[in-house]
XYZ file of C-alpha atoms in Angstrom:
342
model
C 88.278 24.628 114.171
C 86.403 26.691 112.011
C 85.581 29.118 115.018
C 89.082 29.686 116.148
C 89.817 32.445 113.118
C 86.789 34.319 114.437
C 88.052 34.105 118.026
C 91.562 35.384 117.130
C 90.229 38.367 115.420
C 87.900 39.510 118.079
C 90.936 40.850 120.746
C 92.806 42.849 117.743
C 89.429 44.461 116.907
C 88.847 45.547 120.677
C 92.485 46.516 121.112
C 92.392 48.676 118.034
C 89.365 50.514 119.296
C 90.853 51.138 122.735
C 93.788 52.488 121.154
C 92.172 54.835 119.121
C 90.457 56.143 122.084
C 93.669 56.507 123.970
C 95.150 58.367 120.959
C 92.105 60.565 120.748
C 92.677 61.238 124.402
C 96.080 62.198 123.989
C 95.360 64.487 121.085
C 92.725 66.103 123.082
C 95.048 66.688 125.811
C 97.795 68.034 123.718
C 95.285 70.458 122.176
C 94.053 71.535 125.713
C 97.836 72.102 127.059
C 98.646 74.149 123.895
C 95.333 76.469 124.048
C 95.627 76.824 128.036
C 99.569 77.443 127.981
C 99.764 79.644 125.144
C 96.722 81.916 125.569
C 97.101 81.983 129.320
C 100.688 83.082 129.138
C 99.237 85.732 126.557
C 96.742 86.924 128.791
C 99.153 87.368 131.774
C 101.800 89.040 129.787
C 99.555 91.323 128.262
C 98.053 92.251 131.594
C 101.401 93.047 132.926
C 102.620 95.218 129.998
C 99.495 97.519 130.087
C 98.826 97.331 134.222
C 102.673 97.458 135.524
C 104.238 100.733 136.443
C 107.909 100.903 135.090
C 110.874 102.587 136.622
C 108.939 103.324 139.563
C 110.279 103.248 143.291
C 109.038 104.116 146.824
C 109.480 107.767 146.035
C 109.012 108.059 142.504
C 105.751 106.932 140.709
C 106.527 104.556 137.443
C 105.294 105.182 134.163
C 102.581 102.967 132.063
C 102.902 101.499 128.586
C 100.393 103.498 126.258
C 101.569 102.575 122.751
C 99.018 100.075 121.588
C 99.732 100.575 117.946
C 103.542 99.836 118.329
C 102.507 96.494 120.586
C 99.741 95.557 117.700
C 102.620 96.065 114.716
C 104.888 93.900 116.784
C 102.004 91.286 117.618
C 100.660 91.335 114.067
C 104.048 91.138 112.290
C 105.036 87.972 114.451
C 101.845 86.306 113.599
C 102.438 86.962 109.963
C 105.725 85.882 110.126
C 104.886 82.202 111.984
C 102.413 81.899 109.270
C 104.750 82.455 106.736
C 106.962 79.981 108.245
C 103.805 77.354 108.318
C 103.450 78.009 104.782
C 106.721 77.201 103.742
C 106.605 74.043 105.951
C 102.970 72.642 105.176
C 102.489 74.518 101.780
C 99.450 76.396 100.777
C 95.640 75.665 99.463
C 96.591 75.848 95.874
C 93.405 78.125 95.261
C 93.034 81.897 94.317
C 93.073 83.765 97.388
C 90.667 86.787 97.695
C 93.497 89.266 99.210
C 91.665 92.293 99.203
C 88.489 90.586 101.383
C 90.823 89.070 103.930
C 92.939 92.623 103.854
C 89.798 94.272 105.074
C 88.801 91.630 107.440
C 92.207 92.029 108.805
C 91.997 95.878 109.213
C 88.669 95.333 111.348
C 90.114 92.580 113.473
C 93.305 94.839 114.326
C 90.886 97.702 115.215
C 89.063 95.707 117.332
C 92.188 94.226 119.163
C 93.455 97.933 119.447
C 90.240 99.193 121.254
C 90.516 96.090 123.366
C 94.094 96.435 124.470
C 93.730 100.165 124.920
C 90.889 99.359 127.029
C 93.054 97.416 129.574
C 94.310 100.984 130.497
C 90.993 102.058 131.840
C 89.533 98.727 133.139
C 90.448 95.640 134.946
C 91.205 92.507 133.233
C 88.226 90.489 134.247
C 86.169 93.465 133.055
C 87.830 93.045 129.645
C 87.395 89.320 129.428
C 83.478 89.675 130.453
C 83.039 92.542 128.004
C 84.353 90.718 125.162
C 82.224 87.902 126.302
C 79.445 90.031 124.739
C 80.590 89.568 121.218
C 77.298 87.764 120.210
C 75.369 90.757 121.256
C 76.218 93.039 118.384
C 76.213 90.158 115.991
C 72.648 88.998 116.840
C 71.760 92.671 116.734
C 73.117 92.997 113.210
C 71.790 89.789 112.014
C 68.337 90.835 112.778
C 68.390 94.376 111.621
C 70.646 93.819 108.347
C 70.292 90.205 107.554
C 66.750 89.550 108.708
C 67.855 86.643 110.470
C 65.460 84.729 113.128
C 67.069 83.400 116.502
C 65.783 80.799 118.688
C 64.202 81.530 122.313
C 67.468 79.564 123.885
C 69.703 81.799 121.791
C 67.622 85.257 123.013
C 68.044 83.815 126.671
C 71.870 83.109 126.550
C 72.283 86.750 125.021
C 70.210 87.956 127.978
C 71.805 86.238 130.692
C 75.417 87.236 129.230
C 73.996 91.121 129.027
C 72.414 90.891 132.435
C 75.600 89.398 133.736
C 78.149 92.124 132.225
C 75.562 94.842 133.758
C 75.555 93.244 137.059
C 79.398 93.048 137.036
C 80.002 96.575 136.118
C 77.319 98.252 138.443
C 77.396 95.769 141.249
C 81.352 96.380 142.374
C 82.203 97.883 145.672
C 84.331 100.796 145.683
C 87.761 99.532 145.734
C 90.664 100.092 148.253
C 93.353 98.970 145.987
C 93.545 100.196 142.355
C 91.272 102.571 140.334
C 87.474 101.537 139.548
C 86.518 101.079 135.882
C 86.388 103.952 133.995
C 83.489 104.810 131.512
C 85.965 105.599 128.783
C 87.385 101.906 128.799
C 83.853 100.609 128.691
C 83.215 102.867 125.785
C 86.339 101.150 124.158
C 85.037 97.673 124.860
C 81.871 98.623 123.136
C 83.732 100.133 119.912
C 85.915 96.531 119.836
C 82.496 94.540 120.015
C 81.271 96.770 116.841
C 84.328 96.128 115.086
C 83.905 92.234 115.912
C 80.841 92.399 114.298
C 82.407 94.115 111.230
C 84.869 91.516 111.505
C 82.637 88.725 111.373
C 80.655 90.174 108.354
C 83.741 90.456 106.302
C 84.955 87.134 107.075
C 81.733 85.735 105.598
C 82.446 87.636 102.635
C 85.775 86.068 102.447
C 84.240 82.748 102.452
C 81.599 83.691 99.984
C 84.349 85.264 97.442
C 86.572 82.617 98.007
C 83.958 80.103 96.399
C 83.109 82.359 93.550
C 86.497 82.968 92.414
C 87.310 79.391 92.628
C 84.399 77.616 91.099
C 85.818 74.521 90.137
C 86.942 73.384 93.580
C 84.326 72.002 95.949
C 84.083 73.704 99.532
C 87.079 76.120 98.568
C 88.697 77.847 101.441
C 92.107 79.278 102.245
C 94.328 77.256 104.630
C 94.804 78.076 108.226
C 98.571 79.784 107.514
C 97.158 81.539 104.818
C 94.326 83.242 106.193
C 96.711 83.882 109.145
C 99.607 85.471 107.081
C 97.147 87.981 105.045
C 94.868 88.818 107.915
C 97.938 89.625 110.125
C 99.997 91.451 107.220
C 97.264 93.656 106.581
C 96.775 94.540 110.152
C 100.595 94.845 110.775
C 100.372 97.495 107.634
C 97.611 99.466 109.015
C 98.743 99.448 112.477
C 102.424 100.626 111.612
C 100.661 103.453 109.886
C 98.641 104.393 112.689
C 101.648 103.952 115.235
C 103.507 106.489 112.875
C 100.534 108.979 112.798
C 100.081 108.837 116.709
C 103.605 108.700 117.610
C 103.191 105.367 119.143
C 106.020 104.213 116.969
C 108.623 106.699 117.983
C 107.507 107.223 121.743
C 106.912 103.733 122.277
C 110.360 102.659 120.842
C 111.993 105.468 123.541
C 109.759 103.845 126.276
C 110.715 100.044 125.190
C 114.604 101.285 125.107
C 114.188 102.720 128.733
C 112.582 99.757 129.542
C 113.330 96.769 127.644
C 111.252 94.169 129.558
C 108.173 95.875 128.148
C 109.357 94.952 124.441
C 110.565 91.483 125.563
C 107.015 90.803 127.033
C 105.505 91.796 123.824
C 107.553 89.691 121.408
C 106.915 86.829 123.879
C 103.052 87.104 124.239
C 103.165 87.849 120.236
C 104.609 84.500 119.907
C 102.323 82.784 122.684
C 99.005 84.394 120.235
C 100.721 82.674 117.082
C 101.541 79.360 118.726
C 98.110 79.492 120.182
C 96.310 80.132 116.749
C 98.152 76.939 115.574
C 96.659 75.028 118.441
C 93.314 76.228 117.847
C 93.566 75.080 114.177
C 94.814 71.800 115.309
C 92.012 71.409 117.735
C 89.537 72.293 115.039
C 90.947 69.731 112.324
C 91.322 66.830 114.847
C 87.872 67.193 116.455
C 84.894 69.511 115.912
C 83.982 73.209 116.623
C 82.121 71.932 119.929
C 85.157 71.057 121.418
C 87.261 73.910 120.578
C 84.554 76.067 122.058
C 84.525 74.336 125.011
C 88.386 74.263 125.592
C 88.330 77.977 124.604
C 85.587 79.058 127.076
C 87.024 77.240 129.986
C 90.646 78.610 129.165
C 88.596 82.006 129.351
C 86.986 81.154 132.653
C 90.568 80.020 133.928
C 92.226 83.245 132.790
C 89.710 85.517 134.333
C 89.910 83.718 138.024
C 93.641 83.339 137.728
C 93.740 87.471 137.130
C 91.177 87.624 140.076
C 93.681 85.776 142.615
C 96.939 86.850 141.506
C 96.295 90.631 141.495
C 94.402 92.222 144.410
C 93.394 95.051 142.320
C 91.081 92.877 140.472
C 89.135 91.283 143.543
C 85.319 91.445 143.036
C 82.323 91.842 145.109
C 79.790 89.207 145.791
C 77.541 90.863 143.436
C 80.262 90.727 140.629
C 81.105 87.257 141.493
C 77.153 86.779 140.709
C 77.460 88.734 137.249
C 80.633 86.686 136.210
C 78.736 83.506 136.976
C 75.598 84.745 134.818
C 78.248 85.571 132.045
C 79.833 82.108 132.041
C 76.740 80.427 132.439
C 75.424 81.773 129.152
C 78.604 80.790 127.476
C 78.390 77.244 128.640
C 74.791 77.359 127.319
C 75.902 77.929 124.114
C 78.192 74.834 124.460
C 75.106 72.619 125.803
C 73.081 73.975 122.642
C 75.659 72.752 120.188
C 75.900 69.738 122.067
C 72.176 69.106 121.688
C 72.075 70.023 118.197
């Protein structure tokens, strides 16, 4: 008789573990679906905005969208509005926020996006994705030169793989029969975007440091996801709006959108997709860990690149470019493996 209570407790405990595993699996599936759907849709619409010709016909060549700062004003503004909604629903962190530092990081992030978006007018989408995959190169160089950091052999190998892959991709392409080849100015813009990414990384580190300094009594003080999202995007929106005014992107861009309303619709929709994707990124990070997030976002990046190649004949790759693409993604997957082992 005394053994019966023990026996009765066994199955519920096993059942609870199974239910927990199933719940985690559904959470991961939900997170993956959200990240894939939102950012893949974002990538498709953004590529179309910058690559499609509008108002053309068999006899008349169409015109392309060339008003990056207008698009960024809309995107940053919509992201800020959704972040404000998130704060209203979920509340804030209740700590002091280093607005100046977040403002500066928002500006550098917006400039990195401006250079990357503008590059799409001069290079293919796969080139842009692979070029942006080199983000760790300037970060590592800055760490060595400015911070005196040391890196492991595996990290140097990873960066070498990605750099070699991008080089092979850019110089191993056959002459295209359809579409224009990647232009040097577009590659220069990608380089500028990578530089601003490195600056943004340093400024975000400063945000974390300053947050702890101005909240000495709060252990592990940090802004909530929606607070960071709000102030980062608000500052980027304000500066993008100023640059749109100075460059004529605002007036001329609105005239272009008035003439071709489908462009404005695409910008609004991909901006919402971007904001939704950021929320799924935060959900994944809070429910799992950075390794899971890196795995999901890297897989999504590979998927978006392949989808762009297969859906658009202008993005077709030579065998050597496929080899370069494989090297880049091998380097990215190597980063996941390194984190998994650590």
